[in-house]
CSV table of C-alpha atoms and ligand atoms in Angstrom, one decimal:
chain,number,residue,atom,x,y,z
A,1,UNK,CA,-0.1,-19.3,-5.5
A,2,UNK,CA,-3.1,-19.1,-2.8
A,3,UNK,CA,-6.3,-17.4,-4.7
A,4,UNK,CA,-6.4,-15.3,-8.2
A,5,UNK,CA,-7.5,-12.3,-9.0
A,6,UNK,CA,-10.4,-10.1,-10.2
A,7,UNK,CA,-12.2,-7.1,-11.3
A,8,UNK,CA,-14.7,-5.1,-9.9
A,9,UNK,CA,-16.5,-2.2,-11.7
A,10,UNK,CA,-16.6,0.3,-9.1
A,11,UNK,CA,-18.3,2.9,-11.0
A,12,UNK,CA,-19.0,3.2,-15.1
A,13,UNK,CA,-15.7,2.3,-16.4
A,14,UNK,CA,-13.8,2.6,-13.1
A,15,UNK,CA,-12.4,-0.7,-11.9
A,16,UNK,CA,-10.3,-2.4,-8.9
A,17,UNK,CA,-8.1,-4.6,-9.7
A,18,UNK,CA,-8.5,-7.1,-6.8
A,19,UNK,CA,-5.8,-9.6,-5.9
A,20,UNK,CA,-6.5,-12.6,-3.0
A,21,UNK,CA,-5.9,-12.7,-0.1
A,22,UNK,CA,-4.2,-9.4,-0.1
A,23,UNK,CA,-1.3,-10.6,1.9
A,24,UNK,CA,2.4,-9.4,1.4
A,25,UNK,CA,3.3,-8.5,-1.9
A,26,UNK,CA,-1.0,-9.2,-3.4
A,27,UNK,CA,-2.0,-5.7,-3.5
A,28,UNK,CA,-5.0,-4.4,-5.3
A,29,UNK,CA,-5.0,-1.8,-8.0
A,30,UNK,CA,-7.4,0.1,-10.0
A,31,UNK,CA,-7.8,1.5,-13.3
A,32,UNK,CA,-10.2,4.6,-15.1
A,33,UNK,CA,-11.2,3.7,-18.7
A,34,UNK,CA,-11.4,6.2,-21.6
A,35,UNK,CA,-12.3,6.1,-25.3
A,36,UNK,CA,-8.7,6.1,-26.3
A,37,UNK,CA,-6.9,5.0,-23.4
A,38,UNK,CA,-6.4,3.9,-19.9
A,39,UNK,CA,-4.7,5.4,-16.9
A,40,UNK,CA,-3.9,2.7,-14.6
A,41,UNK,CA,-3.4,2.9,-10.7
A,42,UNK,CA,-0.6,0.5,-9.4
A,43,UNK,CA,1.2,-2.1,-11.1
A,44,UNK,CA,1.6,-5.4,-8.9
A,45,UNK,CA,5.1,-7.1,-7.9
A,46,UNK,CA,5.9,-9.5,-9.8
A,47,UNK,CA,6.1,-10.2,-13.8
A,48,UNK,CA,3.6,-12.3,-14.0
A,49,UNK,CA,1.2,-10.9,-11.9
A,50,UNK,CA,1.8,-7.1,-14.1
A,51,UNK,CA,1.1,-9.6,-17.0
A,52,UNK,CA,-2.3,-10.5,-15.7
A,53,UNK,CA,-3.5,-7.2,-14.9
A,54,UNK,CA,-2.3,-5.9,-18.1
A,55,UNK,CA,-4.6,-8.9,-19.7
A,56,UNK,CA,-7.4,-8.3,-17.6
A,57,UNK,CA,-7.3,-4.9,-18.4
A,58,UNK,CA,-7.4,-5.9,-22.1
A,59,UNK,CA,-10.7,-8.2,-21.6
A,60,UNK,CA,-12.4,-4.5,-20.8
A,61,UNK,CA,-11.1,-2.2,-23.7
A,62,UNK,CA,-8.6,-2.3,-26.9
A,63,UNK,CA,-7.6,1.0,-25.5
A,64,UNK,CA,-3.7,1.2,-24.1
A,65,UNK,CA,-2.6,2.4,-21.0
A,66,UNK,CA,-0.8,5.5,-21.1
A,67,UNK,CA,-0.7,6.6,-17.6
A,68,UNK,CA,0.2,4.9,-14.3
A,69,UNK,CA,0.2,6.1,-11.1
A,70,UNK,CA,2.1,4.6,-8.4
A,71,UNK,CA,0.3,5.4,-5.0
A,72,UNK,CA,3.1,5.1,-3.2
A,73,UNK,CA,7.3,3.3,-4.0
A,74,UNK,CA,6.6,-0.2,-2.4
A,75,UNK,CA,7.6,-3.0,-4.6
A,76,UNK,CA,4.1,-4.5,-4.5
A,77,UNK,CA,2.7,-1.1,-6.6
A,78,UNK,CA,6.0,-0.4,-8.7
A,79,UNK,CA,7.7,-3.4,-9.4
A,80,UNK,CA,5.8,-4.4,-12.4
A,81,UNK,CA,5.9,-0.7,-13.7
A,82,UNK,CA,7.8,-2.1,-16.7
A,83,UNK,CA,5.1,-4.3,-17.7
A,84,UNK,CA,3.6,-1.0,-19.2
A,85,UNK,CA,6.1,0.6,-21.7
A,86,UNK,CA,3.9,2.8,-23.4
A,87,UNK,CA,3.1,4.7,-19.9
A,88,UNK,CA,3.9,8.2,-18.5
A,89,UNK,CA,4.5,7.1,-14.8
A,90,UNK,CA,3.1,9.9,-12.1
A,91,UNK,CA,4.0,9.6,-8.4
A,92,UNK,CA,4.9,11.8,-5.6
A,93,UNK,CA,8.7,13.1,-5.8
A,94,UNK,CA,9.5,11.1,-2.8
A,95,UNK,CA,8.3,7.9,-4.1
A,96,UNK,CA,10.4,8.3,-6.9
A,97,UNK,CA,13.1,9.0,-4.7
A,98,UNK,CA,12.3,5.5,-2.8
A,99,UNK,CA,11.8,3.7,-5.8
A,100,UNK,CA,15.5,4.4,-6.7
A,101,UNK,CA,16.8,3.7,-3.6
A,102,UNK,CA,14.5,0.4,-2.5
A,103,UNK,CA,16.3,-2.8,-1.8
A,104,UNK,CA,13.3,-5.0,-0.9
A,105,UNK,CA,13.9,-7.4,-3.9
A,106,UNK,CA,17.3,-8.0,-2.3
A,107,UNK,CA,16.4,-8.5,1.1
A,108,UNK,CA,13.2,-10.3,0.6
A,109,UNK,CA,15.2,-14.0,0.4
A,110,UNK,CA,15.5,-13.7,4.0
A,111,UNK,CA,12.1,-12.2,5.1
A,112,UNK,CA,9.6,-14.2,3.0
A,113,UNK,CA,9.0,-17.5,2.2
A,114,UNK,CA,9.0,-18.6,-0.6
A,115,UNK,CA,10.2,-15.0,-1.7
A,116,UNK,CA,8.4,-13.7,-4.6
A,117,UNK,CA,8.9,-14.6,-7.8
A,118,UNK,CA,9.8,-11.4,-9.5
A,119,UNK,CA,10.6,-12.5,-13.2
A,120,UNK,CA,12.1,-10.3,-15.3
A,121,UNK,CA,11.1,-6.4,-15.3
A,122,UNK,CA,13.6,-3.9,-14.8
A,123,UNK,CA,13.3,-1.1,-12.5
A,124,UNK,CA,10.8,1.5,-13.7
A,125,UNK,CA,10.8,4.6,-11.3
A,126,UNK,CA,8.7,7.5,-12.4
A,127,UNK,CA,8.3,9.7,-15.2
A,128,UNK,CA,6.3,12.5,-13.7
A,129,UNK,CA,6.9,13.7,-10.1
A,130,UNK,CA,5.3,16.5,-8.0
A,131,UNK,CA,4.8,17.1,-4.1
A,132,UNK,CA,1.2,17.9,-3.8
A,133,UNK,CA,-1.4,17.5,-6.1
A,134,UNK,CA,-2.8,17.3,-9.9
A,135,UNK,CA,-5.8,16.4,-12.0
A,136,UNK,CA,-5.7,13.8,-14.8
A,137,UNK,CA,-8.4,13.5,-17.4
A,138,UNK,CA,-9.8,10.3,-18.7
A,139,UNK,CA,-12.6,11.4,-21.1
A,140,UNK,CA,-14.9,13.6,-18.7
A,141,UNK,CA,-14.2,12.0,-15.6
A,142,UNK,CA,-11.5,13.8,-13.3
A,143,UNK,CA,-9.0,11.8,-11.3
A,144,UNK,CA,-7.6,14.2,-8.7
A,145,UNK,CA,-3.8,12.9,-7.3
A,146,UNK,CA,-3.4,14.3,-3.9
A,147,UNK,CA,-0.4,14.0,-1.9
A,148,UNK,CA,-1.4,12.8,2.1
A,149,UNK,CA,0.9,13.7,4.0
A,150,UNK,CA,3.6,14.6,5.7
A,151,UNK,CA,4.3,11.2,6.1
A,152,UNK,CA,1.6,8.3,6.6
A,153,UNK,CA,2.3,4.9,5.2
A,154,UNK,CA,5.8,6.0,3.2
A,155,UNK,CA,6.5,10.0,3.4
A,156,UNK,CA,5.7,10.0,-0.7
A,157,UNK,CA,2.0,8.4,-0.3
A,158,UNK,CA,-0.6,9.8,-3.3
A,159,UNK,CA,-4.6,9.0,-3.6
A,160,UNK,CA,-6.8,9.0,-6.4
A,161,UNK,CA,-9.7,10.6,-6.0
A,162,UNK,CA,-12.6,10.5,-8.2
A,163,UNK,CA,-15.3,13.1,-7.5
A,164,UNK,CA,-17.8,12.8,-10.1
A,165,UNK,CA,-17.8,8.9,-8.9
A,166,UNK,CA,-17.2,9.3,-5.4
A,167,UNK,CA,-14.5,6.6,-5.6
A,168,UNK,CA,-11.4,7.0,-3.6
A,169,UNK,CA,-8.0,4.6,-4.3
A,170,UNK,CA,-6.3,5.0,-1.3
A,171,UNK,CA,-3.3,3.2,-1.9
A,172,UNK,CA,-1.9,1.6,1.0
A,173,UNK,CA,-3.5,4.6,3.2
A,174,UNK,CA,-6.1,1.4,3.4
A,175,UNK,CA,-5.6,-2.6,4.2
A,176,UNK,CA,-9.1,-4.4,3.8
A,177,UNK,CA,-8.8,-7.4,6.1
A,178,UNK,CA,-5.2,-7.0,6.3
A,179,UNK,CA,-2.8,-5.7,9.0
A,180,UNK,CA,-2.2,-2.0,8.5
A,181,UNK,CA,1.7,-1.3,8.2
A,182,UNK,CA,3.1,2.2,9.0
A,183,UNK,CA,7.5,0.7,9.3
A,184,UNK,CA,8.4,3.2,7.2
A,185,UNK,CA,5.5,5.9,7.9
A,186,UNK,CA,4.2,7.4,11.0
A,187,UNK,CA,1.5,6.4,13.6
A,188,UNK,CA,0.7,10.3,14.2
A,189,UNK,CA,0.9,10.9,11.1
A,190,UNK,CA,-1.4,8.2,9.5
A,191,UNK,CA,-4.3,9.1,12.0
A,192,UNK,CA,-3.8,12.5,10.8
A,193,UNK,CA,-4.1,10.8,7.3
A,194,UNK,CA,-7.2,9.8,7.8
A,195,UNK,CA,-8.9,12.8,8.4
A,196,UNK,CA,-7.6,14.0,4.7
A,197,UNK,CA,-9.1,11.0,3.6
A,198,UNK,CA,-12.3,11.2,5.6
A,199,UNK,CA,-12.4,14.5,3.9
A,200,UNK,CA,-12.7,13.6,0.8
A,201,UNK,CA,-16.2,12.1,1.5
A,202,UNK,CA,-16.0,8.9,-1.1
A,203,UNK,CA,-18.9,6.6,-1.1
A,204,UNK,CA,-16.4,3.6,-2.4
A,205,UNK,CA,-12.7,3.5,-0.9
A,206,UNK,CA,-10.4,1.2,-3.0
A,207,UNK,CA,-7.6,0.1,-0.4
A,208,UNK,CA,-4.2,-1.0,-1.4
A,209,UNK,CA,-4.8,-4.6,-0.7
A,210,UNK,CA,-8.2,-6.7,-0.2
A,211,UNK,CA,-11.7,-5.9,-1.4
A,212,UNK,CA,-13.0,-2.2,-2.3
A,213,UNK,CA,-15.1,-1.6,0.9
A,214,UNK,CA,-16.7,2.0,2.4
A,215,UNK,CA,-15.3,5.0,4.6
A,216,UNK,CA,-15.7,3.1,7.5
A,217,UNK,CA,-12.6,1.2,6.9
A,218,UNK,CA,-11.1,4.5,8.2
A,219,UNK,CA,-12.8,4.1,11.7
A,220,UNK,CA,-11.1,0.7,11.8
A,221,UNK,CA,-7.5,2.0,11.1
A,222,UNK,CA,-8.3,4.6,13.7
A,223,UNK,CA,-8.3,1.9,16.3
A,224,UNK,CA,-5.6,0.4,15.3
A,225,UNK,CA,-3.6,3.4,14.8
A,226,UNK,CA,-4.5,4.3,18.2
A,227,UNK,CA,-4.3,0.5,19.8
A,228,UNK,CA,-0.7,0.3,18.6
A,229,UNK,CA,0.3,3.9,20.0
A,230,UNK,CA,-1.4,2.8,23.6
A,231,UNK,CA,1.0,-0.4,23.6
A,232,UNK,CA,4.0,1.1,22.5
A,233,UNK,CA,3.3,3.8,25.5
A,234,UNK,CA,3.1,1.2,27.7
A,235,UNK,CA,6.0,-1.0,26.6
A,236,UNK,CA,8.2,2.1,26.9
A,237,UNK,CA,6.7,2.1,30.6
A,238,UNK,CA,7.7,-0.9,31.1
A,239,UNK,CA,11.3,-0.7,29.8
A,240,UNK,CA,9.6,-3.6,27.1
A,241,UNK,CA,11.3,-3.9,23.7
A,242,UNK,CA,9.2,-3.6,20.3
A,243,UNK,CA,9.2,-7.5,20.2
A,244,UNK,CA,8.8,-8.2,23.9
A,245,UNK,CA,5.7,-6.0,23.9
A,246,UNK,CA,3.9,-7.6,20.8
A,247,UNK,CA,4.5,-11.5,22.9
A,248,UNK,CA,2.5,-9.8,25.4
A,249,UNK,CA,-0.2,-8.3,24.0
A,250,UNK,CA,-3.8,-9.7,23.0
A,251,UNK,CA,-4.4,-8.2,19.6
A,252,UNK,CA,-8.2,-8.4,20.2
A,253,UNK,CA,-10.5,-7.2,17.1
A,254,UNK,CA,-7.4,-7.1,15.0
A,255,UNK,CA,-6.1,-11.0,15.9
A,256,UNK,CA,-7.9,-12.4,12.6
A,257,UNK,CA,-6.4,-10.0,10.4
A,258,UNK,CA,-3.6,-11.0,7.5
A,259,UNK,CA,-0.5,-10.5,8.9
A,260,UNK,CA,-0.8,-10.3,12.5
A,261,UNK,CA,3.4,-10.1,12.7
A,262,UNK,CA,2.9,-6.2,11.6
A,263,UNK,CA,2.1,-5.3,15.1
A,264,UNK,CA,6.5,-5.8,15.7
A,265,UNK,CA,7.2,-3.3,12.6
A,266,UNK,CA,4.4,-0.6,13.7
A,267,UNK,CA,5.8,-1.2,17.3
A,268,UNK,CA,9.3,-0.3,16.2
A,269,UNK,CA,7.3,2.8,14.3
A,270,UNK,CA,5.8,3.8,17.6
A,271,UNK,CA,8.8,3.7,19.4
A,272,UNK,CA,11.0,5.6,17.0
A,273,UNK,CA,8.6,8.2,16.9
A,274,UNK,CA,7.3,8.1,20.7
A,275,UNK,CA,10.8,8.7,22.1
A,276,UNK,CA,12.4,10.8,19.5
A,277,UNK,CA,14.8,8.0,17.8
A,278,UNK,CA,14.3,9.3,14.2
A,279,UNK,CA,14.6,6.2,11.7
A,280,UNK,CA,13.3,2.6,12.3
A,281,UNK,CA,16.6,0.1,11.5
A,282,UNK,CA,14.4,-1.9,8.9
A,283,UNK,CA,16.7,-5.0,9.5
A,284,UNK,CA,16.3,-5.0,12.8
A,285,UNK,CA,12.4,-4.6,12.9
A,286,UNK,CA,12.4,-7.7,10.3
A,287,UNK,CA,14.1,-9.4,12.3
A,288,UNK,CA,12.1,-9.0,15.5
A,289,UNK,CA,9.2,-9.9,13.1
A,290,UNK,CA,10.3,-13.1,12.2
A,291,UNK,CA,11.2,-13.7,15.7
A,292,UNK,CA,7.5,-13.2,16.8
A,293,UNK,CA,6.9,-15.6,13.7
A,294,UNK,CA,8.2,-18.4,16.3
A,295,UNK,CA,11.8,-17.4,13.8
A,296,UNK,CA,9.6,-18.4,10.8
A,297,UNK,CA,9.7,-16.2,7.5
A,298,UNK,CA,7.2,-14.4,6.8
A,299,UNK,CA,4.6,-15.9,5.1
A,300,UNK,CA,4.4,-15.2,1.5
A,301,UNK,CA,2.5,-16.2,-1.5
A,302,UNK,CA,3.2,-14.2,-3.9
B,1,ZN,ZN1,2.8,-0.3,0.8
């Protein structure tokens, strides 16, 4: 397993959970600690890796955690659910919806390599569902879960917004150093994401995977939001394919960052939406992933 993991107190007794590199699968989570317990933001994919937050979480407080928020129903932020028993799960309704119906674990032989070890947890979906927004309360700080949407990175992604702290847990609304990834979201729809999150005006932004950074992380997505769009117009032009536009593009600023093949699945995104298509085939996008890959799996270290 490339790197490990650690915390960072992002504010008094708020912390990110950071896991390296952030690549597929490593995602970073957060959690807000009280006197009497802990609500939690994310779990991580894998058994072993829920296990290690759940004890790093323990070297901070004796206090258990009795609420979990998913931001969003990807594997990476829900699988290890289970690893906290004692929990009231929140999410948006349609993450628990996707949660239910995900299949990732069962596709993921083929995509990744080595796949993820997932160990043992059963599926946890969750507990407490709603479609726009609420407030929890840990001591006297207030965590405000708000629904962006329509439809950004998933259709059912939530943030976490702290005002008193002026920390923001964007979920996978944010990749620090890695590619952004909108397959199963919407290109339109994620710049119009990010002015809801600009909106919010948070000092500290706590991304779904990779370091806790500052707002500008948003301008960055905008150009890649935007970058992606602008190729995808062009391929159509063309009478290009998803895959045959990514071989011919120079990805520029956003060459160095983790998981360069993403360009094929927001390409396929872009496309679906540009002409009108509806739903990305998820197989197919993989496919023409691992195919820009040089036919390699993806790379995985999870
Ligand atoms: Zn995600």
């Amino acid at each position: 397993m490339a790197g490990g993991a650690s915390r960072r107190e992002v504010a008094e007794d708020v912390y990110a959970y950071v896991q390296h590199d952030g690549s597929w699968w490593i995602n970073t989570t957060g959690f807000v600690v009280g006197p009497d317990d802990v609500l939690a933001i994310d779990s991580c994919a894998t058994a072993v890796r829920a296990q290690r937050l759940r004890q790093t979480i323990a070297e901070v407080t004796t206090a258990p955690v009795r609420r979990l928020v998913n931001t969003h129903h990807h594997g990476d932020h829900t699988f290890g659910n289970a690893a906290f028993p004692g929990a009231t799960v929140f999410a948006h309704h349609n993450c628990r919806e996707a949660v239910l119906a995900d299949q990732a674990r069962h596709v993921a032989p083929h995509v990744w390599n080595p796949a993820p070890d997932w160990g043992e947890l059963p599926l946890r979906p969750p507990d407490v569902t709603f479609t726009d927004r609420l407030t929890l309360h840990v001591a006297g700080k207030h965590v405000e879960i708000v629904h962006i949407g329509p439809r950004a990175h998933t259709t059912g992604d939530v943030v976490c917004w702290l005002p008193g702290q002026g920390v923001l847990f964007a979920g996978d609304l944010a990749f620090h150093g890695g590619t952004p990834m909108v397959l199963q979201g919407s290109l339109t729809g994620s710049l119009d994401a990010l002015r809801q999150l600009r909106a919010f005006g948070a000092s500290t932004v706590v991304p779904g995977h990779g370091e806790p950074c500052g707002p500008e992380i948003f301008d960055h997505h905008e150009r890649y939001y935007r970058f992606v769009l602008a190729a995808a117009r062009d391929g159509l032009d063309r009478g290009l394919s998803p895959l045959q536009t990514a071989a011919n593009l120079d990805l520029g600023e956003f060459a160095d960052l983790l998981d360069p093949e993403r360009i094929v699945l927001n390409l396929h995104r872009a496309y679906a939406d540009l002409t009108g298509h509806g739903e990305v085939d998820p197989k197919a996008a993989f496919a023409d992933a691992i195919a820009y890959n040089g036919g390699r799996p993806l790379h995985c270290t999870a």
